[in-house]
PDB file of N, CA and C in Angstrom:
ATOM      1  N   UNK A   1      -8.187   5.173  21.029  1.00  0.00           N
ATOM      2  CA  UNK A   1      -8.060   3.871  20.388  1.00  0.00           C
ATOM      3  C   UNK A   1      -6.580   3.498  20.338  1.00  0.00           C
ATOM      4  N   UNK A   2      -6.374   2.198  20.572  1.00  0.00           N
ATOM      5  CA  UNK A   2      -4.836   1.512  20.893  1.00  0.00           C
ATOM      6  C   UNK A   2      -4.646   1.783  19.208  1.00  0.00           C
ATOM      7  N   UNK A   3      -3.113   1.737  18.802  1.00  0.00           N
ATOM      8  CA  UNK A   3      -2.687   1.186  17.418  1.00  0.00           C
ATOM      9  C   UNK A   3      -2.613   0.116  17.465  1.00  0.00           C
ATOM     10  N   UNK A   4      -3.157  -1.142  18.412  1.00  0.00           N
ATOM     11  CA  UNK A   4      -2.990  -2.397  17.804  1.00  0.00           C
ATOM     12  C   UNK A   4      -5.032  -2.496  17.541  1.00  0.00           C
ATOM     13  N   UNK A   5      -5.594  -1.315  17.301  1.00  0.00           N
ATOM     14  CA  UNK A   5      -7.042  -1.777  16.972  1.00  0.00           C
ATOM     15  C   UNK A   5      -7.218  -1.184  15.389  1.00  0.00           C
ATOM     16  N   UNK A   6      -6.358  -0.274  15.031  1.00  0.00           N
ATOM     17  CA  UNK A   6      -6.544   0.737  14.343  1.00  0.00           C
ATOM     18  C   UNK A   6      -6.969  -0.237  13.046  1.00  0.00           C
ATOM     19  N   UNK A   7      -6.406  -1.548  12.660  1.00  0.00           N
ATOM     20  CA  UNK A   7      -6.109  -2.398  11.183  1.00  0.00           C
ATOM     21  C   UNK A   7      -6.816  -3.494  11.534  1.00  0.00           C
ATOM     22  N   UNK A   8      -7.276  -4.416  10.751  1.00  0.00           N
ATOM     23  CA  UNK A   8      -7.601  -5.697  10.867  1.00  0.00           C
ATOM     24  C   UNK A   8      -5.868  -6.564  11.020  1.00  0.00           C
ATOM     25  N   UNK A   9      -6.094  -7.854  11.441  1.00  0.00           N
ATOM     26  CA  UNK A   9      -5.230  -8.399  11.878  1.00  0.00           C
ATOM     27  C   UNK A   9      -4.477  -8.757  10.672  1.00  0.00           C
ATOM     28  N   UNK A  10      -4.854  -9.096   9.577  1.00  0.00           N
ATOM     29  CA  UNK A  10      -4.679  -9.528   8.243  1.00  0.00           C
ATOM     30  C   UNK A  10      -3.510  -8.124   8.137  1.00  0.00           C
ATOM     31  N   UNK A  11      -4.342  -7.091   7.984  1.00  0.00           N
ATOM     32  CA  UNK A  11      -3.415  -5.633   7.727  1.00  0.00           C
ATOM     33  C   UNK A  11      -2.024  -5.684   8.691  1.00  0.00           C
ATOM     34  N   UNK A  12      -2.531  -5.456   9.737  1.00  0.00           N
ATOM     35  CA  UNK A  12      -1.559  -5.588  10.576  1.00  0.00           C
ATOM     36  C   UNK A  12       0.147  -6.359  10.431  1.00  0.00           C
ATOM     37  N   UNK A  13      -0.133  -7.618  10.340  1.00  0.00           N
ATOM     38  CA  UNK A  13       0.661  -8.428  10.147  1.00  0.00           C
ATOM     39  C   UNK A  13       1.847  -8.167   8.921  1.00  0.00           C
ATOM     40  N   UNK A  14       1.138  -7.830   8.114  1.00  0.00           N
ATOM     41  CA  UNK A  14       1.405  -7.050   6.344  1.00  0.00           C
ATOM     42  C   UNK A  14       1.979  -6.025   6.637  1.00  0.00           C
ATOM     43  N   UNK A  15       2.031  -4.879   7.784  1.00  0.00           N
ATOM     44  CA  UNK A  15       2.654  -3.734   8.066  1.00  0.00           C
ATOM     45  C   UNK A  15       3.848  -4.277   9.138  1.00  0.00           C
ATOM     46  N   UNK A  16       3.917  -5.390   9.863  1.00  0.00           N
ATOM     47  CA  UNK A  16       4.694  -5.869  10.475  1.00  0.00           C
ATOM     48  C   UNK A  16       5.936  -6.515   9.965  1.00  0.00           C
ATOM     49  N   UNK A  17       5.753  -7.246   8.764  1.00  0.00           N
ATOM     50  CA  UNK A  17       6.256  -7.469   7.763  1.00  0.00           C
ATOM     51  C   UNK A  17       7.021  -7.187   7.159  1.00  0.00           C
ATOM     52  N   UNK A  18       6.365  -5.712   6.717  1.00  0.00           N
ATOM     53  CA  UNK A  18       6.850  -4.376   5.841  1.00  0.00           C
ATOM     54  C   UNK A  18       8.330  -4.259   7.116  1.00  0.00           C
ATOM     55  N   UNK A  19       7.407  -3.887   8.192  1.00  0.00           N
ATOM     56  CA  UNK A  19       8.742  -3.087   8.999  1.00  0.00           C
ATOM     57  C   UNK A  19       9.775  -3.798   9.294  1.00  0.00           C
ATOM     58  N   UNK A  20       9.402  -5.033   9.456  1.00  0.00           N
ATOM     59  CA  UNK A  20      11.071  -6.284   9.533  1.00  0.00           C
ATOM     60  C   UNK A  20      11.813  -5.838   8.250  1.00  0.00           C
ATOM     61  N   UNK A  21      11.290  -6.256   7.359  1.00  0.00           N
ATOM     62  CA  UNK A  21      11.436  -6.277   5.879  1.00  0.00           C
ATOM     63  C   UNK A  21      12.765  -4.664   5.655  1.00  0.00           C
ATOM     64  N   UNK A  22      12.343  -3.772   6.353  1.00  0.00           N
ATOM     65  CA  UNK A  22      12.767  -1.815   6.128  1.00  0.00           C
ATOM     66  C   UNK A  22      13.792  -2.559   7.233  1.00  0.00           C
ATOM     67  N   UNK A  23      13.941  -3.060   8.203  1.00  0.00           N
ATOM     68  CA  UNK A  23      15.101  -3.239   9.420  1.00  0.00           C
ATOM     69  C   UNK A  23      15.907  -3.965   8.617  1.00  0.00           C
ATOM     70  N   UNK A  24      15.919  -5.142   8.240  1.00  0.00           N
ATOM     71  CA  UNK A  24      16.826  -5.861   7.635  1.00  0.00           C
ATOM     72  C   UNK A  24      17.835  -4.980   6.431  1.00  0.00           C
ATOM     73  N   UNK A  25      16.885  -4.509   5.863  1.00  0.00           N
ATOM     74  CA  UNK A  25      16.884  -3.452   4.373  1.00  0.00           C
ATOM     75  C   UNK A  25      18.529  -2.969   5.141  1.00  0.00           C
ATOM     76  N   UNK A  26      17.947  -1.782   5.802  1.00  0.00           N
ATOM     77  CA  UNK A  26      18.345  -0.894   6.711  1.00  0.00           C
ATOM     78  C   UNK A  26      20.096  -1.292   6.910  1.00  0.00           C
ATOM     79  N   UNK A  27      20.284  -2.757   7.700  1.00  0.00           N
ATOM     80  CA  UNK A  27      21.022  -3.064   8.209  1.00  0.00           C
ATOM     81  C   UNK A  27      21.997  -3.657   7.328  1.00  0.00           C
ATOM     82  N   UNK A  28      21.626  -4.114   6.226  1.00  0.00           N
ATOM     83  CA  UNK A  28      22.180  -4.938   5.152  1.00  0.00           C
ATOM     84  C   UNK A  28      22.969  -3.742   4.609  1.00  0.00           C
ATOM     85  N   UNK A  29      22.340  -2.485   4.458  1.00  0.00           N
ATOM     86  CA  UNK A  29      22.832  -1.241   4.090  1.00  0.00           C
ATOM     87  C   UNK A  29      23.816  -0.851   4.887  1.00  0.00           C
ATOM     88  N   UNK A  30      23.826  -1.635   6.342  1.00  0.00           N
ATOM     89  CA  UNK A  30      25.078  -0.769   7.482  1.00  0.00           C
ATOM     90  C   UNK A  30      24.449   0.778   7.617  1.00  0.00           C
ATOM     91  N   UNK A  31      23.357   0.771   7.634  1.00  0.00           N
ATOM     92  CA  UNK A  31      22.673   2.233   7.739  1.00  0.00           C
ATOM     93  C   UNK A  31      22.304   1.991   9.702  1.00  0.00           C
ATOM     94  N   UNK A  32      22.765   2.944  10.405  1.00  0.00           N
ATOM     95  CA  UNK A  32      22.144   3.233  11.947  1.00  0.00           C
ATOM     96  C   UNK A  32      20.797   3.589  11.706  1.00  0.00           C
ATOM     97  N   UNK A  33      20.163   3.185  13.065  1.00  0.00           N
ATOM     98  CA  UNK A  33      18.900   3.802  13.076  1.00  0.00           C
ATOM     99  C   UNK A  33      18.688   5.607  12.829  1.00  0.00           C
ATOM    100  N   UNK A  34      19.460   6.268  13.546  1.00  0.00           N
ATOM    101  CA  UNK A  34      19.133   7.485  13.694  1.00  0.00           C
ATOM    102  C   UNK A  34      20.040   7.840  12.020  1.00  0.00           C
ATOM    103  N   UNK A  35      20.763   7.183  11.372  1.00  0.00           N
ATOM    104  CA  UNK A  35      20.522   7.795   9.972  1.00  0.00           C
ATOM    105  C   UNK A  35      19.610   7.859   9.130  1.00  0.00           C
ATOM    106  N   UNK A  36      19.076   6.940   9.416  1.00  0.00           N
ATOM    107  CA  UNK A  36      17.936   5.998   8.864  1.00  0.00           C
ATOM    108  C   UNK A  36      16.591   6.949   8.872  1.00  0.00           C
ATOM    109  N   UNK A  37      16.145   7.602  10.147  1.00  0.00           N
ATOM    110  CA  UNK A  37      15.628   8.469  10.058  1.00  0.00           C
ATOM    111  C   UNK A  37      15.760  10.038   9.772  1.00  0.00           C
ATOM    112  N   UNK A  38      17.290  10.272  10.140  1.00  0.00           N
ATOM    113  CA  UNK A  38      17.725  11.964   9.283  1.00  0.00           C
ATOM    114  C   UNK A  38      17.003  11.966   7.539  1.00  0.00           C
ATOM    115  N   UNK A  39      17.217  10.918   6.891  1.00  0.00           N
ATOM    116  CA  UNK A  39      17.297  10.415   6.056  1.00  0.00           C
ATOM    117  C   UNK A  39      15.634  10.199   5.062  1.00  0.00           C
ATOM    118  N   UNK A  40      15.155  10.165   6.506  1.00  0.00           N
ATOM    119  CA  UNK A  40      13.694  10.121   6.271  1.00  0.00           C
ATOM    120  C   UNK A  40      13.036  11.023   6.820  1.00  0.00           C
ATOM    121  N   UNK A  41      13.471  11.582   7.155  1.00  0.00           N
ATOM    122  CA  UNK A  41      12.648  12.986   7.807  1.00  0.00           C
ATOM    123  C   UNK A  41      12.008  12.709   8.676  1.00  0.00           C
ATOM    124  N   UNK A  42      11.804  12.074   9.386  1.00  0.00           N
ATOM    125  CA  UNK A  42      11.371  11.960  11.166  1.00  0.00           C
ATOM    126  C   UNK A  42      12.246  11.163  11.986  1.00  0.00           C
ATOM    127  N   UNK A  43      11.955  11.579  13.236  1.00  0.00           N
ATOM    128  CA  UNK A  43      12.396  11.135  14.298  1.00  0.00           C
ATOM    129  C   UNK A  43      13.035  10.038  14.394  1.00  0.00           C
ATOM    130  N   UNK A  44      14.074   9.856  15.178  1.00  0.00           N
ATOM    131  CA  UNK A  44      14.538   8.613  15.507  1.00  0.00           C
ATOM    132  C   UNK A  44      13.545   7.719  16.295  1.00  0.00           C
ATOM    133  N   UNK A  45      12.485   8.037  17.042  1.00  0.00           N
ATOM    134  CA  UNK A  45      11.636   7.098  17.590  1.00  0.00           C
ATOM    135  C   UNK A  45      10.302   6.956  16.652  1.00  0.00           C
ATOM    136  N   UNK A  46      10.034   7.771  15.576  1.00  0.00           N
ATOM    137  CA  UNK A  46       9.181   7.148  14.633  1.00  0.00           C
ATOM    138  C   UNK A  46       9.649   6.443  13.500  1.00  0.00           C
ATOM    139  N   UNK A  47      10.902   6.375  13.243  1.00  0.00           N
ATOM    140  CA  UNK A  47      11.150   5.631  12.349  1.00  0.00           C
ATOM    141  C   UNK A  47      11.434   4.310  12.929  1.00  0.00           C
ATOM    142  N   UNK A  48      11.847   4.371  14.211  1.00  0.00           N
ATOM    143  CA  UNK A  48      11.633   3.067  15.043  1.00  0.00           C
ATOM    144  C   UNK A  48      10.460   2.348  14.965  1.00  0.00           C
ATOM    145  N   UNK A  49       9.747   3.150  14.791  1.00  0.00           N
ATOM    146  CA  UNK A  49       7.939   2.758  14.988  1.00  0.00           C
ATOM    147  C   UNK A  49       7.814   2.102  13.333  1.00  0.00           C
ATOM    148  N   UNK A  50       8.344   2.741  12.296  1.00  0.00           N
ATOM    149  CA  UNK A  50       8.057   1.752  11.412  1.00  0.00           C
ATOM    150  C   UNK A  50       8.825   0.998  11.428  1.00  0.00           C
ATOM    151  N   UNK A  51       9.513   0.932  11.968  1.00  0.00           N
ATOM    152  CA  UNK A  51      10.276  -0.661  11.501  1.00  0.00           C
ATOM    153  C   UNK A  51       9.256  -1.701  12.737  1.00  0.00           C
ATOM    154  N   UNK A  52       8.310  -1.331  13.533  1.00  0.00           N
ATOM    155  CA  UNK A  52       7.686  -2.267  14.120  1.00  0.00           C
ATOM    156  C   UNK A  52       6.391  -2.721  13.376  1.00  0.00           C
ATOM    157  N   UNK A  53       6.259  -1.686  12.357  1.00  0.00           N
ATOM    158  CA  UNK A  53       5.181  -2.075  12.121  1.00  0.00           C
ATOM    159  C   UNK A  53       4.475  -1.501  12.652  1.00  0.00           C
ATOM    160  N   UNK A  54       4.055   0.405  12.983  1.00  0.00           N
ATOM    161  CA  UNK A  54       3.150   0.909  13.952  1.00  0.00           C
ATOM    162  C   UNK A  54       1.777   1.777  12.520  1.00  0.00           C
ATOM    163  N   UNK A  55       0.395   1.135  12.639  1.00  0.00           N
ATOM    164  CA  UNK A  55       0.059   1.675  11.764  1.00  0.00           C
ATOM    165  C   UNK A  55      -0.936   2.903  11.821  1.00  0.00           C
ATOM    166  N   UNK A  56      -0.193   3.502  13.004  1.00  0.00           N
ATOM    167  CA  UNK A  56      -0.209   5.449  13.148  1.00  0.00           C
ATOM    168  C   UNK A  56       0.829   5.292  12.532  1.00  0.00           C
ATOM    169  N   UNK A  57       1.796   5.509  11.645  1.00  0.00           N
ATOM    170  CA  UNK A  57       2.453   5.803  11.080  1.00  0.00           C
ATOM    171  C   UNK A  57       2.302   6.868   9.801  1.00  0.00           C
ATOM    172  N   UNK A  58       2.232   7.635   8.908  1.00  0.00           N
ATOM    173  CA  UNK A  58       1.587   7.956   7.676  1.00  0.00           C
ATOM    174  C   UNK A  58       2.447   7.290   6.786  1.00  0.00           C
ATOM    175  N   UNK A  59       1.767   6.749   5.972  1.00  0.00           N
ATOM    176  CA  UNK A  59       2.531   5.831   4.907  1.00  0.00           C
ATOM    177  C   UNK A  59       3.380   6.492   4.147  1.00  0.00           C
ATOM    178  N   UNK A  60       3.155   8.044   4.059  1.00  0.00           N
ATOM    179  CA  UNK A  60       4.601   8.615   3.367  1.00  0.00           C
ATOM    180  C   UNK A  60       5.747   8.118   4.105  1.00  0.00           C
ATOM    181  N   UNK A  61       5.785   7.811   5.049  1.00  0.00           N
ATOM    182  CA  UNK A  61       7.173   7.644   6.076  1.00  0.00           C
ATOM    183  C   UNK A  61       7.268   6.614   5.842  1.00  0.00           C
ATOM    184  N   UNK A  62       6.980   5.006   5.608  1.00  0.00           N
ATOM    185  CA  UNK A  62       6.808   3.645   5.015  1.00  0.00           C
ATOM    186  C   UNK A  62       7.910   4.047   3.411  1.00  0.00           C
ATOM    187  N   UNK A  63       6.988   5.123   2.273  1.00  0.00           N
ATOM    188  CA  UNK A  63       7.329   5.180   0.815  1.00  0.00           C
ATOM    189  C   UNK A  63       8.844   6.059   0.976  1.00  0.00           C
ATOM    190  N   UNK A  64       8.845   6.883   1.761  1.00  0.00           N
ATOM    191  CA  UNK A  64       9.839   7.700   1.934  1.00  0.00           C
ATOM    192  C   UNK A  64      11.245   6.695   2.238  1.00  0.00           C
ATOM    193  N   UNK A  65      11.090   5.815   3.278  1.00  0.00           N
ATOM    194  CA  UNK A  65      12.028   4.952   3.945  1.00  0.00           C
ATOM    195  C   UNK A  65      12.511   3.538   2.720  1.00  0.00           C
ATOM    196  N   UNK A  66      11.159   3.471   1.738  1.00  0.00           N
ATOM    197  CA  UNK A  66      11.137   2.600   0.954  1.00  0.00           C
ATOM    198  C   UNK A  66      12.510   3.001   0.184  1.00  0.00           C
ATOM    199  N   UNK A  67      12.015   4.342  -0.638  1.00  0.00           N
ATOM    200  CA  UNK A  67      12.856   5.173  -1.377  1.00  0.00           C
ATOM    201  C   UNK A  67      13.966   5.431  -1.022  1.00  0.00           C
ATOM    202  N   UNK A  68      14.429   5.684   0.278  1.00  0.00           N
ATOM    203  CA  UNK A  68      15.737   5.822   0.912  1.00  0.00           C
ATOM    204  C   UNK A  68      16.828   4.608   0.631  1.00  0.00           C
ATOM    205  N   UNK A  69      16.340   3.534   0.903  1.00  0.00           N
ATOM    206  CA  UNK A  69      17.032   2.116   0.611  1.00  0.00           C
ATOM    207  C   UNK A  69      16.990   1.147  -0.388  1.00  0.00           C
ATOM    208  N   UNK A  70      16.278   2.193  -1.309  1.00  0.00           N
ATOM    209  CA  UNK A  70      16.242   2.241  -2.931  1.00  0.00           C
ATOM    210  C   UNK A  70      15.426   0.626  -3.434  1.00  0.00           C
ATOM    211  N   UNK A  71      14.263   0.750  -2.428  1.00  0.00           N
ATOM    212  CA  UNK A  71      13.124  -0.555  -2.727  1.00  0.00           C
ATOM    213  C   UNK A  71      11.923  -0.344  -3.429  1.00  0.00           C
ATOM    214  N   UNK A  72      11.372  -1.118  -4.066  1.00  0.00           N
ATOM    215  CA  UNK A  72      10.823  -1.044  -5.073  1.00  0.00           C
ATOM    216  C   UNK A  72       9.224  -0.748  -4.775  1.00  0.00           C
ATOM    217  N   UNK A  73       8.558   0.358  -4.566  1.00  0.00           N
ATOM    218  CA  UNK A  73       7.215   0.293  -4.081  1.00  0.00           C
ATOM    219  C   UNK A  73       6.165  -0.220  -5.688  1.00  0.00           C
ATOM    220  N   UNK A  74       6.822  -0.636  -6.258  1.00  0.00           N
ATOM    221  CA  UNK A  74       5.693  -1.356  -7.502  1.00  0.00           C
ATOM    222  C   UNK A  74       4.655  -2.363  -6.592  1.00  0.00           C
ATOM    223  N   UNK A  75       4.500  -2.585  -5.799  1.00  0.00           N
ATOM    224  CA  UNK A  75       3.164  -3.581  -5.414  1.00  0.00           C
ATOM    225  C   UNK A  75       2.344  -2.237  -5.248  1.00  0.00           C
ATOM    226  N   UNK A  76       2.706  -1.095  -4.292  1.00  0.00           N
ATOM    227  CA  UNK A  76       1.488   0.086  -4.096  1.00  0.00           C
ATOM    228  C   UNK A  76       0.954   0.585  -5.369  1.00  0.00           C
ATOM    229  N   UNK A  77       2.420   0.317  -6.570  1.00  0.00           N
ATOM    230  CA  UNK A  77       1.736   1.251  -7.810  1.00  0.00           C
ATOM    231  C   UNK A  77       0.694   0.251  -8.291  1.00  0.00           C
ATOM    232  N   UNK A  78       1.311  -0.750  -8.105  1.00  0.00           N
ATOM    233  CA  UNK A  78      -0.060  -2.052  -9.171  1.00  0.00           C
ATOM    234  C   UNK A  78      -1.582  -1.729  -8.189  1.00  0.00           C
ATOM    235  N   UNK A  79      -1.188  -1.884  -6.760  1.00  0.00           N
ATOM    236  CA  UNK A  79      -2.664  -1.735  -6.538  1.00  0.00           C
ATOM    237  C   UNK A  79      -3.460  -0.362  -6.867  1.00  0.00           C
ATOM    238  N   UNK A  80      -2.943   1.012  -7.090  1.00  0.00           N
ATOM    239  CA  UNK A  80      -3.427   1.769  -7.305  1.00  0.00           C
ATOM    240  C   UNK A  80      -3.935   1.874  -9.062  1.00  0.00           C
ATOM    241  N   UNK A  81      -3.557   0.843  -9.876  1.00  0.00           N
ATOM    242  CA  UNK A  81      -4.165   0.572 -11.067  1.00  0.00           C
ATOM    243  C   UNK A  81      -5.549   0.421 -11.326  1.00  0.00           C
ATOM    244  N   UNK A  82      -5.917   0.842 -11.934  1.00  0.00           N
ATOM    245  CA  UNK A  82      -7.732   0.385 -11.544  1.00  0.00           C
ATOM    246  C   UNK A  82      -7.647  -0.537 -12.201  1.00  0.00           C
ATOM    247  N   UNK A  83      -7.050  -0.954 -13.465  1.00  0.00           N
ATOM    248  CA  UNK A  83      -6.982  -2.705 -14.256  1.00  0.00           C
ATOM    249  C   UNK A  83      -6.464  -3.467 -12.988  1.00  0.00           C
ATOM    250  N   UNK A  84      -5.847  -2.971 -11.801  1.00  0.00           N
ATOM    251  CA  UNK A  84      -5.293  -4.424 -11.235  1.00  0.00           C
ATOM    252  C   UNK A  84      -6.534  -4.667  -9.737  1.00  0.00           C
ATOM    253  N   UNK A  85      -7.771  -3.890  -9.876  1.00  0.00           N
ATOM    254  CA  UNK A  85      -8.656  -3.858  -9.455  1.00  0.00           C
ATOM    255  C   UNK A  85      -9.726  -4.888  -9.488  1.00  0.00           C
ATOM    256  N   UNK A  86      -9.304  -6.444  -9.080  1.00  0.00           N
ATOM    257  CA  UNK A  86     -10.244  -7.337  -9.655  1.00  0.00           C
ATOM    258  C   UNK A  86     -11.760  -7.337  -8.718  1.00  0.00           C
ATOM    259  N   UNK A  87     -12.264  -6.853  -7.361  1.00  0.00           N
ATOM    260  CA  UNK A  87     -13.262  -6.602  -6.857  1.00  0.00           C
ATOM    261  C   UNK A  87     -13.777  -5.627  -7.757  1.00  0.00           C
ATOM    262  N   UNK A  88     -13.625  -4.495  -7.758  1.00  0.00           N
ATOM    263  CA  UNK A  88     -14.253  -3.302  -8.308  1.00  0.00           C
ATOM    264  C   UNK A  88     -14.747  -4.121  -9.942  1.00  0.00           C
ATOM    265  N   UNK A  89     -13.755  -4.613 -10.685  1.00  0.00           N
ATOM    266  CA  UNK A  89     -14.277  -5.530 -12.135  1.00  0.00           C
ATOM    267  C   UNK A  89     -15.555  -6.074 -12.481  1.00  0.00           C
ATOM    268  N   UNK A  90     -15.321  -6.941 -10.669  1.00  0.00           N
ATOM    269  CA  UNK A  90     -16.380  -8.053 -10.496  1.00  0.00           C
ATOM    270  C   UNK A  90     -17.562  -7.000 -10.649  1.00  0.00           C
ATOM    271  N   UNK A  91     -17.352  -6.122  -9.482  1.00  0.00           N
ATOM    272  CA  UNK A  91     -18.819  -5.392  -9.038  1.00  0.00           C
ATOM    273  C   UNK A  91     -19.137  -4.804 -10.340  1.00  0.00           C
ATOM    274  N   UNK A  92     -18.461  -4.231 -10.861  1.00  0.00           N
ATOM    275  CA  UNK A  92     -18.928  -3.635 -12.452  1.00  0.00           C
ATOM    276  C   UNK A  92     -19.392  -4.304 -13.050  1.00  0.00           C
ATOM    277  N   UNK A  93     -19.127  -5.561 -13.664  1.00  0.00           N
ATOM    278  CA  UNK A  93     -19.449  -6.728 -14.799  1.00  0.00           C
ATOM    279  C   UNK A  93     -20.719  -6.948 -13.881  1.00  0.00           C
ATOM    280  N   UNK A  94     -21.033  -7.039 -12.386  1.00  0.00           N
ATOM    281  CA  UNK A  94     -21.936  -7.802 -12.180  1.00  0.00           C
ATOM    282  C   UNK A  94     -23.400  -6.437 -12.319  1.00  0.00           C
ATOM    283  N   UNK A  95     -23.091  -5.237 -12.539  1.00  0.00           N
ATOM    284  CA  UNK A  95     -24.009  -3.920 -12.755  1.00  0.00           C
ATOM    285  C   UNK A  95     -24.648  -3.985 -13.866  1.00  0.00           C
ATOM    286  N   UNK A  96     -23.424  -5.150 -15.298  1.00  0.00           N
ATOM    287  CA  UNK A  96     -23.936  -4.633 -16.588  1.00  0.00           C
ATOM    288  C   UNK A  96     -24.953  -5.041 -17.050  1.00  0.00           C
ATOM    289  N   UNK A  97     -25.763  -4.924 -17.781  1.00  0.00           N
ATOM    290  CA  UNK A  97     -27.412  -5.405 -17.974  1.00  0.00           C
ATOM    291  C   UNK A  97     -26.807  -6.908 -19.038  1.00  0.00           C
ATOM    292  N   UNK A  98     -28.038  -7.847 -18.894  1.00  0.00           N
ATOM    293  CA  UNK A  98     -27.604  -9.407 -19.470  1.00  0.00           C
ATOM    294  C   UNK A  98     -28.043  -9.268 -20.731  1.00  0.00           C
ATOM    295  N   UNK A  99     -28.678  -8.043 -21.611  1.00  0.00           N
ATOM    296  CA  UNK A  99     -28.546  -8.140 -23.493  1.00  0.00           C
ATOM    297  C   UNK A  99     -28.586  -6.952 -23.335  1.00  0.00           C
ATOM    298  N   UNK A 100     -28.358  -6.287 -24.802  1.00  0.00           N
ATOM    299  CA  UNK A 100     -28.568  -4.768 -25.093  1.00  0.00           C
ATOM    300  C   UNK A 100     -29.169  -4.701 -26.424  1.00  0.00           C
ATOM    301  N   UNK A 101     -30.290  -4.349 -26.568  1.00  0.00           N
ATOM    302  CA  UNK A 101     -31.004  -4.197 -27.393  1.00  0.00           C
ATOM    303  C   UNK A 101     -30.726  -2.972 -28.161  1.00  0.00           C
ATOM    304  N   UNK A 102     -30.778  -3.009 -29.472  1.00  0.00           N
ATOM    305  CA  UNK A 102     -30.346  -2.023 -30.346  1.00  0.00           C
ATOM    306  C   UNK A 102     -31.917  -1.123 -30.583  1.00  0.00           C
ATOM    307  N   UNK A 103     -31.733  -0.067 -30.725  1.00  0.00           N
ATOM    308  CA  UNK A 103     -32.710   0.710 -31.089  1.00  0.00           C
ATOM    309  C   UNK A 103     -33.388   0.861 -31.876  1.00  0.00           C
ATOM    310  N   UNK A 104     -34.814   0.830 -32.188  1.00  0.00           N
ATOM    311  CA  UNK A 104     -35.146   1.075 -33.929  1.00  0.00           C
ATOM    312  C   UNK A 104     -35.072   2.446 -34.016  1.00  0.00           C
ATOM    313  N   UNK A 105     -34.835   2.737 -35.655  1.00  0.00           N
ATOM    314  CA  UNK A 105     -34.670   3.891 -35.921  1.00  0.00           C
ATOM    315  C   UNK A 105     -35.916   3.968 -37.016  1.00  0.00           C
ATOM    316  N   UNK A 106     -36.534   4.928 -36.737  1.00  0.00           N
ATOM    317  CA  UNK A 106     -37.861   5.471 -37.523  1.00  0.00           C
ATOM    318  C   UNK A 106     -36.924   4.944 -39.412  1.00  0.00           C
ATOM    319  N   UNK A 107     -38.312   4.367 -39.912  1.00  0.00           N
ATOM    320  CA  UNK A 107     -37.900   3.774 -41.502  1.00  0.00           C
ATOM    321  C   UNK A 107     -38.389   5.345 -42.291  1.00  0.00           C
ATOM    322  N   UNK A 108     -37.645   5.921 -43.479  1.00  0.00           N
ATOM    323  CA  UNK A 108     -38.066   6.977 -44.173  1.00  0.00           C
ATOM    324  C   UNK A 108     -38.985   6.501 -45.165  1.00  0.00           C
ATOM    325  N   UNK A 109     -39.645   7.357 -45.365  1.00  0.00           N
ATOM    326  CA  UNK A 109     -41.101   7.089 -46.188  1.00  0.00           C
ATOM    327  C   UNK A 109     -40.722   7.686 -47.511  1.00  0.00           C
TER     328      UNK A 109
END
């Protein structure tokens, strides 16, 4: 399978993004490529690869590179919130039963 099948196009674009986004970072820093990756612990031609946006990549190398150029991965932490989970909400609220009837409890004699 190609890496341009691996994501939906939506994804894709969003990882393309990301990797402009880490080049600019990068450069604004006056950081070289091949520091850029000492720095990140792989290769000079995979860290190339994220800055294209390649999504064989493992996203530690994305958070790692994030961290290197001291950027803020708070969007990954919010989505890993289950409050910032508004599908999963929906699907729950839509599971919960529409009254709840209270129980009788036997009357003492």
């Amino acid at each position: 399978m190609a890496s341009d099948d691996v994501l939906p196009n939506r994804l894709r674009r969003s990882l393309i993004t990301l990797g402009k986004g880490l080049n600019i970072a990068r450069r604004r820093r006056k950081l070289t490529l091949a520091s850029m990756a000492e720095r990140t612990g792989v290769t000079r031609q995979t860290y190339g690869r994220v800055e294209k946006g390649d999504p064989t990549v493992a996203i530690g190398t994305y958070l790692m590179a994030m961290f290197v150029l001291g950027l803020d991965a708070g969007a990954l932490e919010k989505a890993a919130d289950p409050q910032a989970d508004e599908t999963g909400t929906t699907l729950h609220i839509a599971e919960l039963p529409s009254s709840v009837r209270t129980k009788r409890t036997p009357q003492a004699k």
